[in-house]
PDB file of C-alpha atoms in Angstrom:
ATOM      1  CA  MET K   1      -4.777 -12.343 -10.911  1.00 39.00           C
ATOM      2  CA  GLU K   2      -1.224 -12.743  -9.250  1.00 46.00           C
ATOM      3  CA  ASN K   3       1.555 -10.790 -10.924  1.00 54.00           C
ATOM      4  CA  ASP K   4       5.349 -11.076 -10.407  1.00 61.00           C
ATOM      5  CA  PHE K   5       5.710  -8.681  -7.728  1.00 59.00           C
ATOM      6  CA  SER K   6       2.930 -10.342  -5.929  1.00 70.00           C
ATOM      7  CA  GLU K   7       4.720 -13.583  -6.222  1.00 76.00           C
ATOM      8  CA  GLN K   8       8.171 -11.840  -4.876  1.00 73.00           C
ATOM      9  CA  ILE K   9       6.545 -10.531  -1.968  1.00 75.00           C
ATOM     10  CA  LYS K  10       4.737 -13.976  -1.109  1.00 80.00           C
ATOM     11  CA  ARG K  11       8.474 -15.812  -1.275  1.00 84.00           C
ATOM     12  CA  LEU K  12      10.025 -13.053   0.692  1.00 80.00           C
ATOM     13  CA  ALA K  13       7.370 -13.387   3.381  1.00 83.00           C
ATOM     14  CA  GLN K  14       7.237 -17.023   3.396  1.00 87.00           C
ATOM     15  CA  LYS K  15      11.263 -16.950   3.686  1.00 89.00           C
ATOM     16  CA  PHE K  16      10.850 -14.934   6.818  1.00 84.00           C
ATOM     17  CA  ASN K  17       7.666 -16.456   8.277  1.00 84.00           C
ATOM     18  CA  ILE K  18       5.811 -13.135   7.636  1.00 82.00           C
ATOM     19  CA  PRO K  19       1.920 -13.768   7.499  1.00 80.00           C
ATOM     20  CA  ILE K  20       0.082 -11.972   4.503  1.00 82.00           C
ATOM     21  CA  HIS K  21      -3.567 -11.054   4.144  1.00 76.00           C
ATOM     22  CA  PHE K  22      -5.274 -10.422   1.255  1.00 77.00           C
ATOM     23  CA  LYS K  23      -8.654  -9.361   2.752  1.00 80.00           C
ATOM     24  CA  HIS K  24     -10.035  -6.985   5.360  1.00 80.00           C
ATOM     25  CA  PRO K  25      -8.412  -8.383   8.887  1.00 79.00           C
ATOM     26  CA  SER K  26     -10.746  -8.298  11.876  1.00 83.00           C
ATOM     27  CA  THR K  27      -9.575  -6.508  14.805  1.00 83.00           C
ATOM     28  CA  GLU K  28      -9.489 -10.115  16.457  1.00 87.00           C
ATOM     29  CA  GLU K  29      -7.096 -11.181  13.750  1.00 85.00           C
ATOM     30  CA  LEU K  30      -4.907  -8.006  14.307  1.00 84.00           C
ATOM     31  CA  MET K  31      -4.931  -8.557  17.877  1.00 87.00           C
ATOM     32  CA  ALA K  32      -4.012 -12.229  17.564  1.00 89.00           C
ATOM     33  CA  TYR K  33      -0.886 -11.053  15.626  1.00 86.00           C
ATOM     34  CA  VAL K  34       0.107  -8.377  18.233  1.00 87.00           C
ATOM     35  CA  ASN K  35      -0.524 -10.950  21.071  1.00 90.00           C
ATOM     36  CA  GLU K  36       2.233 -13.248  18.988  1.00 89.00           C
ATOM     37  CA  GLY K  37       4.496 -10.404  18.982  1.00 88.00           C
ATOM     38  CA  VAL K  38       4.041  -8.901  15.407  1.00 86.00           C
ATOM     39  CA  GLU K  39       5.198  -5.242  15.700  1.00 85.00           C
ATOM     40  CA  MET K  40       4.930  -3.860  11.949  1.00 86.00           C
ATOM     41  CA  PHE K  41       2.056  -4.022   9.512  1.00 86.00           C
ATOM     42  CA  PHE K  42       2.732  -3.114   5.978  1.00 86.00           C
ATOM     43  CA  VAL K  43      -0.254  -2.448   3.661  1.00 86.00           C
ATOM     44  CA  ALA K  44      -0.197  -1.905  -0.190  1.00 83.00           C
ATOM     45  CA  GLU K  45      -3.046  -1.458  -2.918  1.00 75.00           C
ATOM     46  CA  TYR K  46      -5.599  -2.114  -0.099  1.00 77.00           C
ATOM     47  CA  PRO K  47      -9.086  -0.581  -0.117  1.00 77.00           C
ATOM     48  CA  PHE K  48      -9.743  -1.012   3.494  1.00 78.00           C
ATOM     49  CA  LYS K  49      -8.927   1.103   6.708  1.00 79.00           C
ATOM     50  CA  ILE K  50      -7.216  -0.909   9.194  1.00 78.00           C
ATOM     51  CA  PRO K  51      -9.243  -1.498  12.183  1.00 73.00           C
ATOM     52  CA  SER K  52      -7.864  -0.463  15.771  1.00 69.00           C
ATOM     53  CA  ILE K  53      -4.745   1.111  14.421  1.00 72.00           C
ATOM     54  CA  ASP K  54      -3.881   2.227  17.859  1.00 75.00           C
ATOM     55  CA  MET K  55      -3.047  -1.464  18.791  1.00 74.00           C
ATOM     56  CA  LEU K  56      -0.156  -1.521  16.553  1.00 78.00           C
ATOM     57  CA  LYS K  57       3.462  -0.531  17.299  1.00 81.00           C
ATOM     58  CA  TYR K  58       4.230   0.204  13.651  1.00 88.00           C
ATOM     59  CA  GLY K  59       1.821   0.518  10.449  1.00 88.00           C
ATOM     60  CA  VAL K  60       3.021   1.691   7.238  1.00 91.00           C
ATOM     61  CA  ASN K  61       1.062   1.779   4.038  1.00 90.00           C
ATOM     62  CA  LEU K  62       2.171   2.099   0.063  1.00 91.00           C
ATOM     63  CA  HIS K  63      -0.478   4.604  -1.556  1.00 93.00           C
ATOM     64  CA  THR K  64      -0.800   5.017  -5.373  1.00 93.00           C
ATOM     65  CA  SER K  65      -0.715   8.827  -5.206  1.00 96.00           C
ATOM     66  CA  LEU K  66       1.481  11.598  -3.908  1.00 97.00           C
ATOM     67  CA  LEU K  67      -0.762  12.486  -0.608  1.00 96.00           C
ATOM     68  CA  PRO K  68      -2.251  14.315   0.491  1.00 96.00           C
ATOM     69  CA  GLU K  69      -3.996  14.502  -3.068  1.00 95.00           C
ATOM     70  CA  GLY K  70      -5.706  11.374  -3.996  1.00 93.00           C
ATOM     71  CA  ARG K  71      -6.419   9.980  -0.971  1.00 91.00           C
ATOM     72  CA  GLY K  72      -9.021   6.920  -0.646  1.00 87.00           C
ATOM     73  CA  PRO K  73      -9.095   3.730  -2.513  1.00 85.00           C
ATOM     74  CA  THR K  74      -8.316   3.158  -6.057  1.00 86.00           C
ATOM     75  CA  PRO K  75      -6.989   6.865  -7.132  1.00 93.00           C
ATOM     76  CA  LEU K  76      -5.634   5.848 -10.531  1.00 93.00           C
ATOM     77  CA  PRO K  77      -8.554   7.100 -12.603  1.00 94.00           C
ATOM     78  CA  TYR K  78      -8.913  10.209 -10.749  1.00 94.00           C
ATOM     79  CA  LEU K  79      -5.156  10.915 -11.470  1.00 95.00           C
ATOM     80  CA  ILE K  80      -5.225  10.537 -15.077  1.00 96.00           C
ATOM     81  CA  LYS K  81      -8.676  12.467 -15.271  1.00 94.00           C
ATOM     82  CA  ASP K  82      -8.525  15.229 -12.722  1.00 94.00           C
ATOM     83  CA  ILE K  83      -4.964  15.214 -10.688  1.00 96.00           C
ATOM     84  CA  PRO K  84      -1.944  14.299 -12.827  1.00 95.00           C
ATOM     85  CA  HIS K  85       0.234  16.357 -10.834  1.00 96.00           C
ATOM     86  CA  ALA K  86      -0.417  13.846  -8.001  1.00 97.00           C
ATOM     87  CA  ALA K  87       0.656  10.622  -9.485  1.00 97.00           C
ATOM     88  CA  GLY K  88       3.083   8.907  -7.885  1.00 96.00           C
ATOM     89  CA  LEU K  89       3.670   6.491  -4.844  1.00 95.00           C
ATOM     90  CA  THR K  90       3.636   7.686  -0.784  1.00 95.00           C
ATOM     91  CA  LEU K  91       5.000   5.484   1.378  1.00 94.00           C
ATOM     92  CA  HIS K  92       3.569   6.611   4.780  1.00 94.00           C
ATOM     93  CA  LYS K  93       2.657   5.796   8.551  1.00 92.00           C
ATOM     94  CA  LEU K  94      -0.725   4.442   8.964  1.00 90.00           C
ATOM     95  CA  SER K  95      -3.125   6.509  11.065  1.00 87.00           C
ATOM     96  CA  SER K  96      -6.641   6.701  12.598  1.00 82.00           C
ATOM     97  CA  MET K  97      -7.631   8.482   9.360  1.00 85.00           C
ATOM     98  CA  PHE K  98      -7.670   7.250   5.962  1.00 86.00           C
ATOM     99  CA  ASP K  99      -4.423   7.929   4.012  1.00 89.00           C
ATOM    100  CA  SER K 100      -3.326  10.691   6.624  1.00 89.00           C
ATOM    101  CA  GLY K 101      -0.230   9.448   8.566  1.00 90.00           C
ATOM    102  CA  ASP K 102       2.992  10.972   8.447  1.00 94.00           C
ATOM    103  CA  ILE K 103       4.974  10.688   5.163  1.00 96.00           C
ATOM    104  CA  ILE K 104       7.996   8.676   4.868  1.00 95.00           C
ATOM    105  CA  LEU K 105       9.022   9.253   1.258  1.00 93.00           C
ATOM    106  CA  GLN K 106       7.275   9.891  -2.143  1.00 95.00           C
ATOM    107  CA  GLN K 107       8.233   8.887  -5.806  1.00 94.00           C
ATOM    108  CA  PRO K 108       6.542  11.288  -8.283  1.00 96.00           C
ATOM    109  CA  ILE K 109       5.268   9.481 -11.681  1.00 96.00           C
ATOM    110  CA  ILE K 110       4.996  11.438 -14.794  1.00 95.00           C
ATOM    111  CA  LEU K 111       1.967  10.613 -16.946  1.00 96.00           C
ATOM    112  CA  SER K 112       2.110  10.706 -20.695  1.00 95.00           C
ATOM    113  CA  SER K 113      -0.955  12.592 -22.685  1.00 94.00           C
ATOM    114  CA  SER K 114      -2.150   9.065 -23.806  1.00 95.00           C
ATOM    115  CA  GLU K 115      -2.049   7.379 -20.111  1.00 96.00           C
ATOM    116  CA  THR K 116      -4.366   4.791 -19.583  1.00 95.00           C
ATOM    117  CA  LEU K 117      -5.152   2.831 -16.156  1.00 93.00           C
ATOM    118  CA  ASN K 118      -3.004  -0.125 -17.791  1.00 92.00           C
ATOM    119  CA  SER K 119       0.112   1.749 -18.765  1.00 94.00           C
ATOM    120  CA  LEU K 120      -0.169   3.866 -15.293  1.00 94.00           C
ATOM    121  CA  SER K 121      -0.564   0.559 -13.390  1.00 90.00           C
ATOM    122  CA  ILE K 122       2.329  -0.623 -14.964  1.00 90.00           C
ATOM    123  CA  LYS K 123       4.489   2.466 -13.940  1.00 93.00           C
ATOM    124  CA  MET K 124       3.183   2.105 -10.499  1.00 91.00           C
ATOM    125  CA  TYR K 125       4.195  -1.587 -10.376  1.00 86.00           C
ATOM    126  CA  LEU K 126       7.938  -0.560 -11.651  1.00 87.00           C
ATOM    127  CA  ALA K 127       8.176   2.238  -9.368  1.00 89.00           C
ATOM    128  CA  ALA K 128       6.661   0.197  -6.099  1.00 85.00           C
ATOM    129  CA  SER K 129       9.214  -2.538  -6.882  1.00 77.00           C
ATOM    130  CA  ILE K 130      12.022  -0.070  -6.744  1.00 79.00           C
ATOM    131  CA  LEU K 131      10.935   2.118  -3.777  1.00 74.00           C
ATOM    132  CA  VAL K 132      10.558  -0.812  -1.567  1.00 63.00           C
ATOM    133  CA  GLU K 133      14.223  -2.150  -2.097  1.00 61.00           C
TER     134      GLU K 133
END
């Protein structure tokens, strides 16, 4: 299901002729982009590790926890259940280890006592739209 933020990203990418992937790219696909002159890869809400990260000049990920806590795909349920103090967004450099690159910036998100996956997803969506402006 697409949301308005996804549509905004798609329109912006189309305007600047930036390719978007919604599936796990192969090393060959990444290499083709690099050979075409692509210098930066931006990843958001993406459950896979980018292969052959060393071929990329710049790589940035938007992760849905305050790293280093909450590493890995889909941390939202763990934030609510086990680590509410790590709720937030982290913009960090891609590295060879999953969710371990240098942190560029972070935005904490306060959880309510009645937080749900839906309410936290909405909070993340709203924070992300402000964070990437």
